[in-house]
C-alpha cells in the first residue's frame, strides 16, 4: 500500500454515534450552530487525525451547513487537515526568529533523517513534517511542536532525542 | 523597585496561581470594587483617564475604543473578546500572561465586560497554545465554581458567560474583524469598516475586541486609579509594557518594564547585549510588521510616539534582532514569505502582490536578481501601502521591506552585482 492508503485507512466511513451527538450538542450551545464548526472539526481530527470528505459531509449536516460551505472554512485554517497525516505531526516553525537562530539546518536534518520534504509523511505513516508560522516561543528559538508538545532551543542533537523519546 | 502589576504574580517555571492563591495575592479585588461599588460608566471613565492604549499592535486608545459602543438595549446581546491569537512573528508576550496568570485575564474580562455591559465574552486563543488553553480552561472552571462567572455575579445583578475558543491557525485572525468572522464559523476574512465592531460586530451585535495585555491592565487601573497608572510610564504613555527580544542576544526573553523604556536599556540590561561574536545590525522593534530601526537608533524610548517619530511602530513591543552574520535580504525574504502565505486572498494587491515580492526576494537570494528588481520592490512598497488594500496586512508587510530597502541598500545591490547572496548559506550557521 502507498503512504496515502495506509493513512487514509484510519478514517472509517461514518462518525461514531457518540461523536455525532457531541457535535450536535456543540452546535446547540451556540446562538448559530455553525459557530461550533471549528471545534467540531477539531474533535473529528482528535479521533481520526484528519477530516475526510465523508466526515466533512457529516459534520456539515449536523451543523446545518452545506459541505461546500464547511469545506471553505476547513481549508482556510492551516491546522485543519483535509488530507491524511501521520501518527505524529511535527510543526517546524519557519518564521523570522527561528530563521535567525538556524531553523534551516533543522529542516535539512529532518528531511535527511526522515527521508521526506516539508508537507510529506514518512512512508510508514509515522511522522508528517509541516512548516508552521511563529509558535510564540521566540525566546527559545528555534522551536517546534511534536503533537501537542512544544520544544525550544532545538539543535540537531536535541531534535533526534525528541523524535526518539516520543517514538 | 519598578512596579510590575501584570507579571508580579508570575513565577517562571512554577504552575500559575489557582483561584485561592490569586485572591490571596490581591486578585478579584478589582472585580468586587467594580461590580459592587462602581457604575459601568465609572469603570470606562477610569480606563479612559488612564490613557491605556492597545498593546496588540495598533495602539488605539482603549477608553476611546470602548466609547464607541452604543448604550445597551434591553434583551440585546453584547460581546467582549479577548484577543489571544498571538501570531505576530517574534511575539511571545501574551503567552506569558496566559500561562503565568490565567485568573488575571479572567478577572480582566469580567471587569471589562461589566464596563461594556457585555452579555457574553470570548477568549480567542490560538490553537497551538496548548498549555495556555489548559490553564485558562481550569481558571474559567474555578471562577465559575466561585460564582465569578455566570448569573448574578457577586449578587450585583450582572451576568456574564465566558467562552474559550481555540482557533486553528491563520495570522489574519488576529485582525479584529477577521477574528469575529472566525468566531461565527466562517472563513476568517476581514470586514470593511465602518460599521465598526463596536456597533455591528459578532452576529451584528455590539462587540469589542481587545488584546490580552491591554485587558490585563484594566483590573489594576480599577484598583489603583488612573493617576497611578499614568505614573508607571516614562514619558507620555501610561503603564508598563511587556517588552521582548529574540535573535542573537545573550538572554532572549520578555520583561515588564515602564512603557517608554529606551531600546538600549532593553537590549543591554535585560537581554544582556549581543551574543559573543555577533554585532547588532538592525532590529524590528515590535514584531514582523514594524519597520527596521538601525543600531544607531538605540536611544529611542519605546513609547508609541517616539518609535513612530523614528519611522517605525511600537507594535507588540517584542523586538527581533538582526545580527551582522545573517543576511538582511534573506531575513526580509523570510518575512515576506510569511505575509504572502498568510494573506487571506480577499483583495488583489495583497493576494498577488505579496507572492510577487517574495519571488523577487527569492531571486535576489539565488543570484538571479537584477537592478530593475530593486526598483520594482520599491514600487510595491507604495502599491501595497496603507489605503491601497482591504486591511492592514499588506501595509504591515511593507514596513520591513520599505525600511530594509533604505537601510540595506548596499546589501541589496551586492546581491544583484555579485549574482549571489554574499552571506554563506544566508549567514545561518
Coordinates of C-alpha atoms in Angstrom, one line a residue:
Chain A
X1 CA 0.0 0.0 0.0
X2 CA 1.1 3.6 -0.6
X3 CA 1.6 6.0 2.2
X4 CA -1.7 7.7 1.4
X5 CA -3.6 4.5 1.5
X6 CA -2.0 3.5 4.8
X7 CA -3.1 6.8 6.3
X8 CA -6.5 7.1 4.7
X9 CA -7.4 3.7 6.1
X10 CA -7.8 5.2 9.6
X11 CA -10.8 7.3 8.7
X12 CA -13.9 5.0 8.6
X13 CA -16.9 5.9 6.6
X14 CA -19.2 7.2 9.3
X15 CA -18.5 9.1 12.6
X16 CA -19.2 7.2 15.8
X17 CA -22.6 7.9 17.3
X18 CA -21.1 9.5 20.5
X19 CA -19.1 11.9 18.4
X20 CA -22.1 12.8 16.3
X21 CA -24.0 13.5 19.4
X22 CA -21.2 15.6 20.8
X23 CA -21.0 17.7 17.7
X24 CA -24.8 18.2 17.6
X25 CA -24.6 19.4 21.2
X26 CA -21.8 21.8 20.4
X27 CA -23.9 23.3 17.7
X28 CA -26.9 23.6 20.0
X29 CA -24.8 25.5 22.6
X30 CA -24.1 28.3 20.1
X31 CA -26.5 31.0 19.0
X32 CA -25.9 29.8 15.5
X33 CA -24.7 26.2 15.1
X34 CA -22.1 26.9 12.5
X35 CA -20.1 28.8 15.2
X36 CA -19.2 25.4 16.5
X37 CA -17.7 24.2 13.2
X38 CA -14.0 24.7 14.0
X39 CA -14.4 22.9 17.3
X40 CA -16.3 20.1 15.7
X41 CA -13.6 19.6 13.0
X42 CA -11.0 19.6 15.8
X43 CA -12.9 16.9 17.6
X44 CA -13.1 14.8 14.4
X45 CA -9.4 15.3 14.0
X46 CA -8.6 14.3 17.5
X47 CA -10.2 11.0 16.7
X48 CA -9.1 10.4 13.1
X49 CA -6.1 12.8 12.8
X50 CA -7.7 14.4 9.7
X51 CA -11.0 15.3 8.2
X52 CA -12.1 13.1 5.3
X53 CA -14.7 14.1 2.7
X54 CA -17.2 11.7 4.3
X55 CA -16.6 13.1 7.8
X56 CA -16.8 16.7 6.5
X57 CA -20.2 16.0 5.0
X58 CA -21.5 14.5 8.2
X59 CA -20.3 17.5 10.3
X60 CA -21.8 19.9 7.8
X61 CA -25.1 18.1 8.1
X62 CA -25.1 18.1 11.9
X63 CA -24.4 21.9 11.9
X64 CA -26.9 22.8 9.2
X65 CA -24.2 23.9 6.7
X66 CA -23.6 22.7 3.2
X67 CA -20.5 20.6 2.7
X68 CA -19.0 23.2 0.3
X69 CA -19.5 25.9 2.9
X70 CA -17.8 23.9 5.6
X71 CA -15.0 22.9 3.3
X72 CA -14.4 26.6 2.6
X73 CA -13.9 27.1 6.3
X74 CA -11.9 23.9 6.8
X75 CA -9.4 24.6 4.0
X76 CA -8.9 28.1 5.2
X77 CA -7.4 27.1 8.5
X78 CA -3.9 25.5 8.4
X79 CA -4.4 23.3 11.4
X80 CA -7.5 21.6 10.0
X81 CA -6.1 18.7 7.9
X82 CA -8.1 17.8 4.8
X83 CA -5.5 15.2 3.8
X84 CA -4.3 12.2 5.8
X85 CA -1.4 12.9 8.2
X86 CA 0.9 10.6 10.1
X87 CA 0.6 9.4 13.6
X88 CA 2.6 12.3 14.7
X89 CA 2.6 15.8 13.2
X90 CA 5.8 17.8 13.5
X91 CA 5.2 21.6 13.2
X92 CA 8.6 23.2 12.5
X93 CA 8.5 27.0 12.9
X94 CA 9.6 28.8 9.7
X95 CA 9.2 32.4 10.9
X96 CA 11.8 35.0 11.4
X97 CA 13.2 34.5 14.9
X98 CA 13.6 30.8 14.3
X99 CA 15.2 31.5 10.9
X100 CA 17.7 33.8 12.5
X101 CA 18.5 31.1 15.0
X102 CA 19.2 28.4 12.4
X103 CA 15.9 26.6 11.7
X104 CA 17.0 25.9 8.1
X105 CA 19.6 23.4 9.5
X106 CA 16.8 21.6 11.4
X107 CA 14.7 21.3 8.3
X108 CA 17.6 19.9 6.4
X109 CA 18.4 17.5 9.2
X110 CA 14.8 16.3 9.5
X111 CA 14.4 15.8 5.8
X112 CA 17.6 13.7 5.7
X113 CA 16.6 11.7 8.8
X114 CA 13.0 11.1 7.8
X115 CA 13.6 11.0 4.0
X116 CA 10.7 13.5 3.4
X117 CA 10.3 17.1 2.4
X118 CA 8.1 19.5 4.3
X119 CA 4.5 18.7 3.6
X120 CA 5.1 15.0 3.3
X121 CA 4.6 12.0 5.6
X122 CA 7.1 9.2 6.2
X123 CA 6.2 6.0 4.2
X124 CA 5.5 4.1 7.4
X125 CA 2.9 6.8 8.3
X126 CA 4.8 7.8 11.5
X127 CA 5.6 11.5 11.0
X128 CA 4.2 14.3 8.9
X129 CA 6.5 17.3 8.7
X130 CA 4.8 20.6 8.3
X131 CA 6.3 24.1 8.3
X132 CA 4.4 26.4 10.6
X133 CA 4.2 30.1 11.4
X134 CA 5.7 31.6 14.6
X135 CA 4.8 29.5 17.6
X136 CA 5.3 32.3 20.0
X137 CA 8.4 30.7 21.6
X138 CA 10.9 33.1 20.1
X139 CA 12.9 33.4 23.3
X140 CA 13.7 29.7 22.8
X141 CA 14.2 29.7 19.0
X142 CA 14.4 27.6 17.1
X143 CA 11.1 26.0 18.2
X144 CA 8.9 23.1 17.1
X145 CA 5.8 21.2 18.2
X146 CA 5.6 17.4 18.0
X147 CA 1.9 16.6 18.6
X148 CA 0.8 18.8 21.5
X149 CA 4.3 19.2 23.0
X150 CA 6.3 22.4 22.4
X151 CA 10.1 22.2 22.3
X152 CA 12.5 25.1 22.3
X153 CA 16.2 25.7 21.9
X154 CA 16.3 22.8 19.5
X155 CA 19.5 21.8 17.8
X156 CA 20.0 18.6 15.7
X157 CA 21.0 16.6 18.7
X158 CA 18.0 17.6 20.7
X159 CA 15.8 17.0 17.7
X160 CA 17.0 13.4 17.4
X161 CA 16.3 12.9 21.1
X162 CA 12.8 14.4 20.8
X163 CA 12.0 12.1 17.9
X164 CA 13.3 9.0 19.6
X165 CA 11.7 9.8 23.0
X166 CA 8.3 10.2 21.5
X167 CA 8.7 7.4 19.1
Chain B
X1 CA 11.7 49.0 42.7
X2 CA 9.9 49.1 39.5
X3 CA 6.3 48.0 39.7
X4 CA 5.2 45.0 37.7
X5 CA 1.5 44.8 38.0
X6 CA 1.0 42.4 35.1
X7 CA 3.6 39.9 35.9
X8 CA 4.1 40.3 39.7
X9 CA 2.3 37.1 40.4
X10 CA 4.1 35.1 37.7
X11 CA 6.8 32.7 38.9
X12 CA 8.8 31.3 35.9
X13 CA 8.7 27.5 35.8
X14 CA 6.0 27.3 38.5
X15 CA 2.4 26.5 37.9
X16 CA 0.2 29.6 37.8
X17 CA -1.7 30.7 41.0
X18 CA -5.0 28.9 41.3
X19 CA -8.1 31.0 42.3
X20 CA -7.3 30.9 46.0
X21 CA -3.6 31.9 45.6
X22 CA -4.6 34.6 43.1
X23 CA -7.1 36.0 45.6
X24 CA -4.5 35.9 48.5
X25 CA -2.3 38.0 46.2
X26 CA -5.0 40.6 45.8
X27 CA -6.8 39.0 42.9
X28 CA -10.5 39.6 42.2
X29 CA -10.5 42.8 44.3
X30 CA -11.0 44.9 41.1
X31 CA -14.0 42.7 40.2
X32 CA -15.5 43.3 43.7
X33 CA -14.8 47.0 43.5
X34 CA -16.2 47.5 40.0
X35 CA -19.3 45.3 40.3
X36 CA -20.3 46.3 43.9
X37 CA -19.1 49.9 44.1
X38 CA -18.8 51.4 40.6
X39 CA -21.1 52.0 37.7
X40 CA -20.0 50.7 34.3
X41 CA -19.5 54.3 33.2
X42 CA -17.2 54.9 36.1
X43 CA -15.0 52.0 35.0
X44 CA -14.9 53.2 31.4
X45 CA -14.1 56.7 32.7
X46 CA -11.1 55.4 34.7
X47 CA -9.8 53.4 31.8
X48 CA -10.2 56.5 29.5
X49 CA -8.4 58.8 32.1
X50 CA -5.6 56.3 32.5
X51 CA -4.6 56.8 28.8
X52 CA -4.3 53.0 28.3
X53 CA -3.6 52.2 24.7
X54 CA -3.9 48.9 22.9
X55 CA -1.0 46.5 23.4
X56 CA -1.7 44.2 20.5
X57 CA 0.0 46.4 17.9
X58 CA -2.2 49.2 16.7
X59 CA -2.0 51.3 19.9
X60 CA -5.6 52.6 19.8
X61 CA -6.9 54.3 23.0
X62 CA -8.8 51.6 24.9
X63 CA -11.2 54.1 26.5
X64 CA -11.9 55.7 23.2
X65 CA -12.5 52.3 21.6
X66 CA -14.9 51.4 24.3
X67 CA -16.7 54.8 24.0
X68 CA -18.0 53.8 20.5
X69 CA -20.2 51.1 22.0
X70 CA -23.8 52.3 21.9
X71 CA -25.9 52.3 25.1
X72 CA -27.3 48.9 26.0
X73 CA -30.8 48.0 24.8
X74 CA -32.9 45.5 26.9
X75 CA -32.5 42.0 25.6
X76 CA -29.7 42.8 23.2
X77 CA -26.5 40.7 23.3
X78 CA -23.2 42.5 23.5
X79 CA -19.8 40.9 23.2
X80 CA -16.3 41.4 24.6
X81 CA -13.5 39.3 23.0
X82 CA -10.0 38.9 24.5
X83 CA -7.7 38.5 21.5
X84 CA -5.2 35.8 22.5
X85 CA -4.4 34.9 18.9
X86 CA -0.8 35.9 19.3
X87 CA 0.7 35.1 15.9
X88 CA 2.8 38.2 15.0
X89 CA 6.2 36.6 14.2
X90 CA 8.7 37.4 17.0
X91 CA 6.0 37.9 19.6
X92 CA 5.6 35.8 22.7
X93 CA 4.4 38.2 25.4
X94 CA 0.7 37.3 25.7
X95 CA 1.7 33.7 26.2
X96 CA 3.5 34.7 29.4
X97 CA 0.3 36.3 30.8
X98 CA -2.0 33.4 29.6
X99 CA 0.2 30.7 31.0
X100 CA 1.6 32.5 34.0
X101 CA -1.6 34.1 35.5
X102 CA -4.8 33.0 33.8
X103 CA -7.0 34.3 36.5
X104 CA -5.7 37.8 35.9
X105 CA -7.2 37.6 32.4
X106 CA -10.4 36.1 33.6
X107 CA -10.8 38.9 36.1
X108 CA -9.8 41.4 33.4
X109 CA -12.5 40.1 31.2
X110 CA -15.2 40.2 33.9
X111 CA -14.3 43.8 34.8
X112 CA -14.1 45.0 31.2
X113 CA -17.3 43.1 30.2
X114 CA -19.1 44.8 33.1
X115 CA -17.8 48.2 32.0
X116 CA -19.2 47.5 28.5
X117 CA -22.3 45.8 29.8
X118 CA -21.4 42.8 27.7
X119 CA -23.6 39.7 28.0
X120 CA -21.1 37.3 26.6
X121 CA -17.3 37.2 26.4
X122 CA -14.8 35.1 24.5
X123 CA -11.2 34.4 24.9
X124 CA -10.0 33.7 21.3
X125 CA -6.7 31.8 21.7
X126 CA -4.6 30.3 19.0
X127 CA -4.8 26.5 18.9
X128 CA -1.1 26.0 19.2
X129 CA -1.1 27.5 22.8
X130 CA -1.9 24.1 24.4
X131 CA -0.6 25.0 27.8
X132 CA -2.4 28.3 27.8
X133 CA -5.7 26.6 26.8
X134 CA -5.4 24.0 29.6
X135 CA -4.7 26.7 32.2
X136 CA -7.4 29.0 31.0
X137 CA -9.9 26.1 31.0
X138 CA -9.0 25.4 34.6
X139 CA -9.2 29.1 35.6
X140 CA -12.5 29.5 34.0
X141 CA -13.8 26.4 35.8
X142 CA -12.6 27.7 39.1
X143 CA -14.0 31.2 38.6
X144 CA -17.4 29.7 37.5
X145 CA -17.4 27.5 40.6
X146 CA -16.8 30.5 42.8
X147 CA -19.7 32.4 41.2
X148 CA -17.4 34.9 39.4
X149 CA -18.9 34.0 36.1
X150 CA -22.5 33.1 35.2
X151 CA -25.7 34.7 36.5
X152 CA -25.8 37.4 39.2
X153 CA -22.1 37.6 39.8
X154 CA -21.4 38.6 43.5
X155 CA -25.1 39.4 43.8
X156 CA -24.6 42.5 41.8
X157 CA -27.2 41.6 39.3
X158 CA -24.7 41.3 36.5
X159 CA -24.4 38.1 34.4
X160 CA -21.7 37.0 32.0
X161 CA -20.9 33.8 30.2
X162 CA -17.3 33.4 29.2
X163 CA -16.3 31.0 26.3
X164 CA -12.9 29.8 25.4
X165 CA -12.4 29.5 21.6
X166 CA -9.4 27.6 20.5
X167 CA -8.6 28.6 16.9
X168 CA -7.0 26.6 14.2
X169 CA -4.3 28.8 12.7
X170 CA -4.1 31.8 10.3
X171 CA -2.4 35.0 11.3
X172 CA -5.2 37.2 9.9
X173 CA -7.5 36.0 12.7
X174 CA -5.6 38.5 14.9
X175 CA -7.2 41.3 12.9
X176 CA -10.3 42.1 14.9
X177 CA -13.0 41.8 12.2
X178 CA -11.4 38.6 10.8
X179 CA -11.4 37.3 14.3
X180 CA -15.2 38.0 14.7
X181 CA -15.8 36.3 11.3
X182 CA -13.8 33.2 12.6
X183 CA -15.9 33.1 15.7
X184 CA -19.0 32.9 13.5
X185 CA -17.6 29.8 11.9
X186 CA -16.8 31.4 8.6
X187 CA -13.6 31.8 6.5
X188 CA -11.8 34.5 8.6
X189 CA -11.8 37.3 6.1
X190 CA -11.6 40.9 7.4
X191 CA -14.7 43.0 7.1
X192 CA -15.0 46.5 5.8
X193 CA -15.1 49.3 8.4
X194 CA -17.5 51.1 9.0
X195 CA -19.6 49.7 10.5
X196 CA -17.1 49.2 13.4
X197 CA -17.4 46.1 15.5
X198 CA -18.5 48.3 18.5
X199 CA -21.7 49.0 16.6
X200 CA -22.0 45.8 14.4
X201 CA -19.7 43.0 15.4
X202 CA -20.3 39.4 16.2
X203 CA -23.6 38.3 14.7
X204 CA -24.3 42.0 14.1
X205 CA -24.2 42.9 17.8
X206 CA -22.0 45.5 19.5
X207 CA -18.6 43.9 20.1
X208 CA -15.3 45.0 21.4
X209 CA -12.0 43.1 20.7
X210 CA -9.0 43.9 23.0
X211 CA -5.6 42.3 23.2
X212 CA -4.8 40.2 26.3
X213 CA -2.1 42.5 27.7
X214 CA -4.4 45.5 27.2
X215 CA -7.2 43.9 29.1
X216 CA -4.9 42.7 31.9
X217 CA -4.2 46.3 32.7
X218 CA -7.8 47.0 33.5
X219 CA -8.1 45.4 37.0
X220 CA -5.0 47.3 38.1
X221 CA -6.4 50.6 36.8
X222 CA -9.6 49.9 38.7
X223 CA -7.7 49.0 41.9
X224 CA -5.1 51.8 41.9
X225 CA -6.7 54.6 39.8
X226 CA -5.8 56.2 36.5
X227 CA -3.2 58.6 38.0
X228 CA -1.2 55.6 39.4
X229 CA -1.3 54.0 36.0
X230 CA 0.0 57.1 34.2
X231 CA 2.8 57.4 36.8
X232 CA 4.1 53.9 35.8
X233 CA 5.3 55.0 32.4
X234 CA 8.3 57.0 31.4
X235 CA 7.3 59.8 29.1
X236 CA 3.9 60.4 27.5
X237 CA 2.3 57.0 27.8
X238 CA 0.9 55.4 30.9
X239 CA 1.5 51.9 32.4
X240 CA 4.1 49.2 31.9
X241 CA 4.7 47.3 28.7
X242 CA 5.8 43.7 28.2
X243 CA 8.9 44.1 26.0
X244 CA 10.7 41.2 24.5
X245 CA 13.7 40.4 22.4
X246 CA 14.7 37.4 20.3
X247 CA 17.6 36.7 17.9
X248 CA 21.3 36.6 18.8
X249 CA 21.1 38.3 22.1
X250 CA 22.6 36.7 25.3
X251 CA 19.3 36.4 27.2
X252 CA 16.3 36.4 24.9
X253 CA 13.1 36.9 26.9
X254 CA 10.2 39.2 27.8
X255 CA 10.2 41.7 30.6
X256 CA 7.6 44.0 32.1
X257 CA 9.1 47.5 32.2
X258 CA 7.8 51.1 32.4
X259 CA 6.4 52.0 29.0
X260 CA 8.9 54.3 27.3
X261 CA 12.0 52.4 28.5
X262 CA 14.8 53.1 26.0
X263 CA 15.6 50.4 23.4
X264 CA 19.2 50.4 24.6
X265 CA 18.3 49.5 28.1
X266 CA 16.1 46.6 26.9
X267 CA 18.9 45.3 24.7
X268 CA 21.8 45.8 27.0
X269 CA 20.4 45.4 30.5
X270 CA 17.6 42.9 30.1
X271 CA 18.6 40.9 27.0
X272 CA 22.2 41.0 28.1
X273 CA 23.5 42.6 24.9
X274 CA 24.6 40.7 21.8
X275 CA 26.0 37.2 21.9
X276 CA 29.8 36.8 21.7
X277 CA 30.9 37.2 18.1
X278 CA 27.7 38.9 16.9
X279 CA 27.1 42.6 16.3
X280 CA 23.8 44.4 16.1
X281 CA 22.9 45.4 12.6
X282 CA 19.3 46.5 13.0
X283 CA 16.1 45.4 14.7
X284 CA 12.3 45.2 14.2
X285 CA 11.1 46.9 17.4
X286 CA 7.6 45.4 17.6
X287 CA 7.2 42.3 15.5
X288 CA 7.4 41.4 11.9
X289 CA 5.1 44.2 10.6
X290 CA 7.2 47.0 12.0
X291 CA 9.9 48.9 10.2
X292 CA 13.6 48.3 10.9
X293 CA 15.5 50.6 13.3
X294 CA 19.2 50.8 13.0
X295 CA 22.0 50.2 15.5
X296 CA 22.3 54.0 15.7
X297 CA 18.7 54.4 17.0
X298 CA 19.0 52.6 20.3
X299 CA 18.3 55.7 22.4
X300 CA 14.7 55.8 21.3
X301 CA 12.3 55.4 24.1
X302 CA 9.9 52.6 23.4
X303 CA 6.7 54.5 23.6
X304 CA 4.1 54.9 20.8
X305 CA 5.0 58.4 19.7
X306 CA 8.8 58.1 19.9
X307 CA 9.0 54.9 17.9
X308 CA 6.6 56.4 15.3
X309 CA 8.8 59.5 15.1
X310 CA 11.8 57.3 14.4
X311 CA 9.9 55.8 11.4
X312 CA 8.7 52.6 12.9
X313 CA 5.9 51.4 15.3
X314 CA 5.9 50.1 18.8
X315 CA 3.7 47.3 17.5
X316 CA 3.7 44.5 20.1
X317 CA 6.9 45.7 21.8
X318 CA 8.7 42.5 21.2
X319 CA 11.8 43.2 19.1
X320 CA 13.6 40.9 16.6
X321 CA 17.3 41.4 16.4
X322 CA 19.2 41.2 13.1
X323 CA 22.9 40.4 13.7
X324 CA 25.8 41.1 11.4
X325 CA 26.2 37.4 10.4
X326 CA 22.7 36.9 8.9
X327 CA 21.7 38.2 5.5
X328 CA 19.3 41.2 5.7
X329 CA 17.8 40.3 2.3
X330 CA 17.3 36.7 3.5
X331 CA 15.6 37.9 6.6
X332 CA 13.2 40.1 4.6
X333 CA 12.6 37.2 2.2
X334 CA 11.6 35.1 5.3
X335 CA 9.2 37.9 6.5
X336 CA 7.6 38.3 3.1
X337 CA 7.1 34.6 2.7
X338 CA 5.2 34.7 6.0
X339 CA 3.0 37.6 4.8
X340 CA 2.4 36.1 1.4
X341 CA 1.4 32.8 2.9
X342 CA -0.9 34.4 5.5
X343 CA -2.7 36.8 3.1
X344 CA -6.4 35.9 3.2
X345 CA -6.6 36.3 -0.5
X346 CA -9.5 38.7 -0.5
X347 CA -8.0 41.7 -2.2
X348 CA -5.8 41.6 -5.3
X349 CA -2.8 43.8 -4.2
X350 CA -2.2 41.6 -1.2
X351 CA -3.0 38.2 -2.7
X352 CA -1.0 38.8 -5.8
X353 CA 1.5 41.4 -4.8
X354 CA 3.0 39.7 -1.7
X355 CA 3.9 36.4 -3.6
X356 CA 5.4 38.6 -6.3
X357 CA 7.5 40.4 -3.7
X358 CA 8.6 37.1 -2.2
X359 CA 9.6 35.7 -5.6
X360 CA 11.7 38.8 -6.3
X361 CA 13.5 38.5 -3.0
X362 CA 14.0 34.8 -3.6
X363 CA 15.6 35.6 -7.0
X364 CA 17.9 38.0 -5.3
X365 CA 18.9 35.4 -2.8
X366 CA 19.6 32.9 -5.6
X367 CA 21.7 35.3 -7.6
X368 CA 19.0 35.9 -10.3
X369 CA 18.2 39.5 -9.3
X370 CA 18.5 42.5 -11.5
X371 CA 18.8 46.2 -10.8
X372 CA 15.2 46.6 -12.0
X373 CA 14.0 44.3 -9.3
X374 CA 15.1 46.8 -6.6
X375 CA 13.0 49.5 -8.3
X376 CA 10.1 47.0 -8.6
X377 CA 10.4 46.1 -4.9
X378 CA 10.4 49.8 -4.0
X379 CA 7.3 50.3 -6.2
X380 CA 5.5 47.6 -4.4
X381 CA 6.1 49.3 -1.1
X382 CA 3.8 52.0 -2.4
X383 CA 1.4 49.8 -4.2
X384 CA 0.7 47.6 -1.2
X385 CA 0.8 50.5 1.3
X386 CA -1.8 51.9 3.6
X387 CA -5.0 52.7 1.9
X388 CA -4.3 50.5 -1.1
X389 CA -5.6 47.3 0.4
X390 CA -8.6 46.0 2.2
X391 CA -6.9 45.7 5.6
X392 CA -3.6 46.4 7.3
X393 CA -2.0 43.1 6.4
X394 CA -0.1 44.1 3.3
X395 CA 0.9 47.5 4.6
X396 CA 2.3 45.7 7.6
X397 CA 4.3 43.5 5.3
X398 CA 5.7 46.6 3.5
X399 CA 7.1 48.1 6.7
X400 CA 10.2 45.8 7.0
X401 CA 10.6 45.8 3.2
X402 CA 10.4 49.6 2.7
X403 CA 12.7 50.3 5.6
X404 CA 15.0 47.4 4.6
X405 CA 15.4 48.7 1.1
X406 CA 16.7 52.0 2.6
X407 CA 18.8 50.6 5.4
X408 CA 20.4 47.8 3.4
X409 CA 20.7 49.5 0.0
X410 CA 24.3 48.3 -0.3
X411 CA 23.5 44.7 0.6
X412 CA 20.6 44.6 -1.8
X413 CA 22.9 45.9 -4.6
X414 CA 25.6 43.3 -3.7
X415 CA 23.1 40.5 -4.3
X416 CA 22.5 41.9 -7.8
X417 CA 26.1 42.6 -8.8
X418 CA 27.7 39.6 -7.3
X419 CA 24.9 37.3 -8.7
X420 CA 24.7 35.5 -5.3
X421 CA 24.0 36.1 -1.7
X422 CA 27.2 37.3 -0.1
X423 CA 26.5 35.5 3.1
X424 CA 27.4 31.8 3.0
X425 CA 24.2 29.8 3.5
X426 CA 22.4 33.0 4.2
X427 CA 24.7 33.5 7.2
X428 CA 22.9 30.8 9.0
X429 CA 25.5 28.9 10.9

